[in-house]
Coordinates of C-alpha atoms in Angstrom, one line a residue:
M1 CA 0.1 0.1 0.0
H2 CA 0.5 3.4 -0.7
P3 CA 2.2 5.2 3.3
A4 CA 0.1 8.1 3.9
F5 CA 1.6 10.3 5.9
S6 CA -1.4 12.4 7.4
V7 CA -2.3 9.1 8.5
I8 CA 1.1 8.2 9.9
F9 CA 1.2 11.3 11.7
L10 CA -2.1 10.9 12.9
T11 CA -1.4 7.3 14.9
T12 CA 1.6 8.2 15.8
L13 CA 1.0 11.9 17.2
I14 CA -2.0 10.3 18.9
G15 CA -0.6 7.2 20.4
A16 CA 1.7 9.2 22.1
G17 CA -0.7 11.4 23.5
Q18 CA -2.9 8.5 24.5
G19 CA 0.3 6.7 26.6
L20 CA 1.4 10.0 27.7
F21 CA -1.8 10.4 29.6
L22 CA -2.2 6.9 30.3
G23 CA 1.5 7.6 32.1
L24 CA -0.1 10.7 34.1
F25 CA -3.3 9.2 34.9
G26 CA -1.7 5.6 36.5
A27 CA 1.1 8.1 38.3
E28 CA -1.7 9.5 40.2
A29 CA -3.9 5.9 40.9
L30 CA -0.6 4.8 42.7
S31 CA 0.3 7.6 44.4
L32 CA -3.1 7.9 45.8
L33 CA -2.4 4.0 47.1
G34 CA 0.7 5.5 48.8
V35 CA 3.0 3.8 46.4
L36 CA 4.0 6.9 44.5
P37 CA 4.9 9.9 45.9
P38 CA 2.6 12.4 44.8
P39 CA 3.0 14.4 41.4
G40 CA 0.7 17.2 42.0
S41 CA -1.8 19.1 40.5
D42 CA 0.4 21.0 38.5
F43 CA 3.0 18.6 37.3
L44 CA -1.0 16.7 35.8
A45 CA -2.3 19.7 34.6
L46 CA 0.5 20.8 32.2
G47 CA 0.9 17.0 31.4
S48 CA -2.5 17.3 30.3
A49 CA -2.1 20.0 27.9
L50 CA 0.8 18.3 26.8
A51 CA -1.4 15.2 25.8
L52 CA -4.2 17.2 24.2
A53 CA -0.9 19.4 22.1
F54 CA -0.8 16.0 20.6
L55 CA -4.2 15.1 20.6
V56 CA -4.8 17.9 18.4
L57 CA -2.1 17.5 16.4
G58 CA -3.1 14.3 15.2
L59 CA -6.2 15.3 14.6
I60 CA -4.6 17.9 12.0
A61 CA -2.7 16.0 10.5
S62 CA -5.9 13.7 9.8
F63 CA -7.6 16.5 8.1
F64 CA -4.7 16.4 5.1
H65 CA -6.2 13.0 4.4
L66 CA -9.6 13.7 3.1
G67 CA -10.4 15.2 -0.2
R68 CA -13.5 17.5 1.3
P69 CA -12.7 17.6 5.0
E70 CA -15.4 19.4 5.7
R71 CA -17.6 16.4 5.1
A72 CA -15.7 14.6 7.8
W73 CA -18.6 14.8 10.5
R74 CA -20.1 12.0 8.2
T75 CA -17.7 9.6 8.8
A76 CA -19.6 9.8 12.8
T77 CA -23.0 8.1 11.5
K78 CA -21.4 4.6 10.2
W79 CA -20.2 3.9 13.9
R80 CA -22.8 0.4 13.7
T81 CA -20.7 -0.8 11.0
S82 CA -17.7 0.9 10.8
W83 CA -13.8 1.3 13.1
L84 CA -13.2 4.7 11.3
S85 CA -16.9 5.8 13.0
R86 CA -15.8 4.4 16.1
E87 CA -12.6 5.9 15.9
V88 CA -13.9 9.5 15.0
I89 CA -16.7 9.1 17.8
V90 CA -14.1 7.8 20.7
L91 CA -11.1 10.3 19.4
P92 CA -13.3 13.7 20.6
A93 CA -14.9 12.0 23.7
F94 CA -11.1 11.1 24.9
M95 CA -9.9 14.8 23.8
G96 CA -12.5 16.0 25.8
V97 CA -11.7 13.9 28.9
V98 CA -8.2 14.9 28.8
F99 CA -9.4 18.4 28.7
L100 CA -11.6 18.2 31.5
Y101 CA -8.9 16.4 33.7
G102 CA -6.7 19.0 33.1
A103 CA -8.3 21.6 34.0
A104 CA -9.7 20.0 37.5
H105 CA -6.3 19.9 38.7
A106 CA -5.4 23.6 37.0
F107 CA -8.5 25.3 38.9
G108 CA -7.9 22.3 42.2
F109 CA -11.6 21.4 41.4
N110 CA -11.4 18.2 43.2
P111 CA -14.8 17.4 45.0
A112 CA -15.6 14.0 46.3
L113 CA -18.1 12.1 44.4
G114 CA -18.9 9.2 47.4
T115 CA -17.1 7.6 49.5
L116 CA -16.4 3.7 49.0
A117 CA -16.2 1.3 51.6
G118 CA -14.1 2.4 54.7
D119 CA -14.6 6.3 54.1
V120 CA -12.3 6.4 50.9
P121 CA -13.3 9.5 49.2
V122 CA -13.9 8.8 45.1
L123 CA -12.1 11.8 43.8
L124 CA -13.3 13.8 40.3
T125 CA -9.9 13.9 39.0
V126 CA -9.7 9.7 39.7
V127 CA -13.5 8.9 37.8
L128 CA -12.6 11.6 34.9
G129 CA -8.6 9.3 34.4
A130 CA -10.9 6.3 34.8
I131 CA -12.5 6.9 32.0
G132 CA -10.0 8.6 30.1
A133 CA -7.7 5.7 30.6
L134 CA -10.5 3.5 29.3
L135 CA -10.9 5.5 26.4
A136 CA -7.2 5.9 25.5
I137 CA -7.3 2.2 25.4
V138 CA -10.5 2.0 23.2
L139 CA -9.1 4.3 20.5
Y140 CA -5.8 1.9 20.8
V141 CA -8.2 -0.3 19.4
T142 CA -10.7 1.4 17.1
T143 CA -7.8 2.9 15.3
A144 CA -5.5 -0.5 14.6
M145 CA -9.1 -2.5 13.9
I146 CA -9.5 0.0 10.9
Y147 CA -6.8 -2.1 9.5
A148 CA -6.8 -5.2 11.1
C149 CA -10.7 -6.2 10.1
I150 CA -9.0 -6.2 6.1
K151 CA -9.3 -9.6 5.5
F152 CA -8.0 -9.6 2.1
L153 CA -4.8 -7.4 3.0
Q154 CA -3.5 -10.5 5.0
E155 CA -0.5 -8.3 6.8
W156 CA -3.1 -6.6 8.8
H157 CA -5.7 -8.8 9.0
S158 CA -4.2 -10.0 12.8
P159 CA -5.0 -9.6 16.3
L160 CA -1.3 -8.9 16.5
T161 CA -2.5 -5.6 14.5
V162 CA -4.3 -4.5 17.7
V163 CA -1.6 -5.5 19.9
N164 CA 1.0 -3.3 18.4
Y165 CA -1.0 -0.4 18.0
T166 CA -1.5 -0.6 21.5
V167 CA 1.8 -1.3 22.9
L168 CA 4.2 0.7 20.7
G169 CA 1.7 3.7 21.1
A170 CA 1.7 3.3 24.5
A171 CA 5.6 2.4 24.7
N172 CA 6.4 5.7 23.1
G173 CA 3.4 7.6 25.5
F174 CA 5.5 6.9 28.4
T175 CA 9.0 7.5 27.7
L176 CA 7.7 11.2 26.9
A177 CA 5.9 11.0 30.4
A178 CA 9.6 10.2 31.7
A179 CA 11.4 12.8 29.7
Y180 CA 8.7 15.3 30.8
A181 CA 8.4 14.2 34.4
A182 CA 12.6 14.5 34.4
W183 CA 11.9 18.2 33.1
A184 CA 9.3 18.9 36.0
G185 CA 11.5 17.4 38.5
V186 CA 9.4 15.4 39.7
P187 CA 10.0 11.7 41.4
L188 CA 8.3 10.1 38.8
V189 CA 11.4 9.3 36.5
A190 CA 12.5 5.5 37.5
F191 CA 8.9 4.7 37.7
L192 CA 7.7 5.7 33.9
A193 CA 11.6 4.7 32.7
T194 CA 11.1 1.6 33.9
V195 CA 7.4 1.2 32.7
A196 CA 8.7 2.6 29.3
I197 CA 11.9 0.1 28.7
V198 CA 9.1 -3.0 29.7
L199 CA 6.7 -1.6 26.8
T200 CA 9.5 -1.2 24.8
L201 CA 10.8 -4.2 24.7
L202 CA 7.3 -5.8 24.9
G203 CA 6.6 -3.7 21.7
L204 CA 10.0 -5.2 20.1
G205 CA 8.8 -8.6 20.4
T206 CA 5.1 -8.5 19.4
R207 CA 6.5 -6.7 16.4
S208 CA 8.8 -8.7 15.5
A209 CA 6.3 -11.8 15.6
S210 CA 3.9 -9.8 12.9
L211 CA 7.2 -9.5 11.4
V212 CA 7.8 -13.3 11.0
R213 CA 3.9 -14.2 10.9
N214 CA 4.0 -11.8 7.6
S215 CA 7.3 -13.3 6.1
R216 CA 5.3 -16.6 6.1
I217 CA 2.0 -15.6 4.5
K218 CA 1.2 -17.3 1.7
S219 CA -1.0 -14.9 -1.1
K220 CA -4.2 -16.4 -1.2
S221 CA -4.8 -14.2 -4.4
T222 CA -2.9 -15.4 -7.7
L223 CA -2.6 -14.8 -11.4
Q224 CA -4.9 -17.8 -12.0
T225 CA -7.5 -16.3 -9.1
A226 CA -7.2 -13.3 -10.6
I227 CA -8.5 -14.1 -13.9
G228 CA -10.0 -17.3 -13.2
V229 CA -7.8 -18.9 -16.1
K230 CA -6.5 -22.4 -14.3
H231 CA -3.1 -22.8 -16.7
P232 CA 0.1 -23.5 -14.6
K233 CA 1.9 -20.7 -16.9
I234 CA 0.5 -17.6 -16.5
Q235 CA 2.8 -14.3 -17.1
Q236 CA 1.6 -11.0 -17.3
K237 CA 3.4 -8.5 -19.9
S238 CA 1.2 -5.5 -19.6
Q239 CA -1.3 -4.2 -17.4
G240 CA -3.0 -2.9 -20.5
F241 CA -2.3 0.8 -20.0
M242 CA 0.6 3.4 -20.9
G243 CA 1.0 5.3 -18.1
G244 CA 0.0 4.8 -14.2
S245 CA -3.3 5.6 -12.6
F246 CA -5.3 5.6 -9.0
N247 CA -4.6 2.4 -8.6
T248 CA -1.0 1.8 -9.3
R249 CA -0.6 5.4 -7.1
E250 CA -2.7 4.4 -4.0
F251 CA -2.0 1.0 -3.4
F252 CA 2.1 0.8 -3.9
H253 CA 4.9 2.3 -2.2
H254 CA 7.0 2.2 -4.9
M255 CA 10.1 1.8 -3.5
S256 CA 12.5 -0.9 -4.1
A257 CA 12.7 -4.1 -1.5
A258 CA 16.6 -3.2 -0.8
F259 CA 14.4 -0.1 0.6
L260 CA 11.6 -2.0 1.9
R261 CA 14.4 -4.0 4.5
G262 CA 16.2 -1.1 5.4
M263 CA 13.3 0.7 6.5
K264 CA 12.8 -2.1 8.7
W265 CA 15.8 -2.1 10.7
I266 CA 15.9 1.3 10.5
F267 CA 12.6 1.0 13.0
L268 CA 13.5 -1.9 14.7
L269 CA 16.7 0.3 16.2
G270 CA 15.2 3.7 16.6
A271 CA 11.1 2.1 17.7
F272 CA 12.9 -0.2 20.2
V273 CA 16.6 -0.8 20.5
V274 CA 18.4 3.0 20.8
P275 CA 15.6 4.0 23.4
A276 CA 15.4 1.0 25.7
I277 CA 19.2 1.9 26.0
L278 CA 19.0 5.2 26.4
L279 CA 15.7 4.7 29.0
L280 CA 18.2 1.9 30.6
V281 CA 21.5 4.2 31.0
V282 CA 19.1 7.0 32.8
L283 CA 18.2 4.2 35.5
V284 CA 21.9 3.2 36.5
A285 CA 23.6 6.2 36.2
R286 CA 24.1 9.5 38.0
I287 CA 23.7 11.9 35.4
D288 CA 21.4 14.5 34.5
P289 CA 18.3 12.6 32.5
V290 CA 16.5 15.4 30.9
N291 CA 18.0 16.0 27.4
L292 CA 18.5 12.0 28.0
L293 CA 15.1 11.2 28.4
I294 CA 13.9 13.7 25.2
A295 CA 16.5 11.9 23.1
A296 CA 14.9 8.6 23.9
F297 CA 11.2 10.2 23.1
V298 CA 12.7 11.8 20.4
I299 CA 14.4 9.3 18.6
Q300 CA 11.9 6.4 19.3
Y301 CA 8.9 9.2 17.7
L302 CA 11.1 9.1 14.2
G303 CA 11.1 5.3 14.7
M304 CA 7.5 5.1 15.5
V305 CA 7.0 6.9 12.3
A306 CA 9.6 4.6 9.8
E307 CA 7.6 1.5 11.8
R308 CA 4.3 3.0 10.3
W309 CA 5.3 3.5 7.4
F310 CA 6.9 0.0 6.9
F311 CA 3.3 -1.2 7.9
F312 CA 1.8 0.7 5.2
A313 CA 4.2 -0.3 2.8
Q314 CA 4.3 -3.9 3.8
A315 CA 0.7 -4.6 2.5
N316 CA 0.3 -6.4 -0.3
H317 CA -2.9 -5.2 -2.0
P318 CA -4.3 -8.0 -4.2
Q319 CA -4.5 -5.7 -6.8
N320 CA -1.0 -5.7 -7.7
I321 CA -1.2 -9.0 -9.5
Y322 CA -2.9 -7.0 -12.3
Y323 CA -0.6 -3.9 -12.1
Q324 CA 2.2 -6.1 -11.6
S325 CA 4.6 -4.2 -14.7
V326 CA 3.8 -0.9 -13.5
A327 CA 3.5 -1.6 -9.6

């Protein structure tokens, strides 16, 4: 498939924003249980604004993929049958909850909405954070299912697509959260960096599993099935046209096999190996972690962009059997 950078930036930017919010709320929830030191309302409010900024940037990027952006709202009407429609509904809902969560912390408006057994108060920010965390997970799933539900693109049609969208986005978000905590001077760097390492290594494992799976795929479509002729020796000489078309532009990446192999190793190093090493250095060495963690996030984000480009490019649309002389 032809990778569209508007979609690549949409999925990577909102993925990082979702992961950052999960890191913020996770830190708040564990601090209430006494496991971590309190992160502070200012830290959570500014962090929510940062997460919201990533979500807005992703939303803006998505509009460059639309031929008629003013009709984008119509996609939400097909939520019963379309994962894209469900993503269009969940994304603004998640953004709204992140805004309310950040605003509640910014203005110190955090009343108890009730009490649990043992007179434990149910705080407003905890309720908003829990709803936001749930929506973040649902958004990972809806975004990934847009591709995982396409049966004839065998490289995408796998539960690993959903797992990778979730784990990779969360890993990048937690790395960003660790960098933000180091910059803000909040004693959560060790916790957030440790979770980021675990998610990064988990992502390396699940993404490698999808690479192995895709390398073993046997295409269900052949020249014989494409034209309904069972002769064992069929060779296409021409697609029948002298130039390119929409089909030849949109369903193939137009890069060489060597470029595709190089991109695979670039994203494996950039998204997983290098960030994991930098995060580990922060945990074991007594050095200023700010610049190192910012570098880890930037390198990992660029690696995620390369990974998402490869994800789209690797999918081999069956129509390329017919257009193979150009594609």
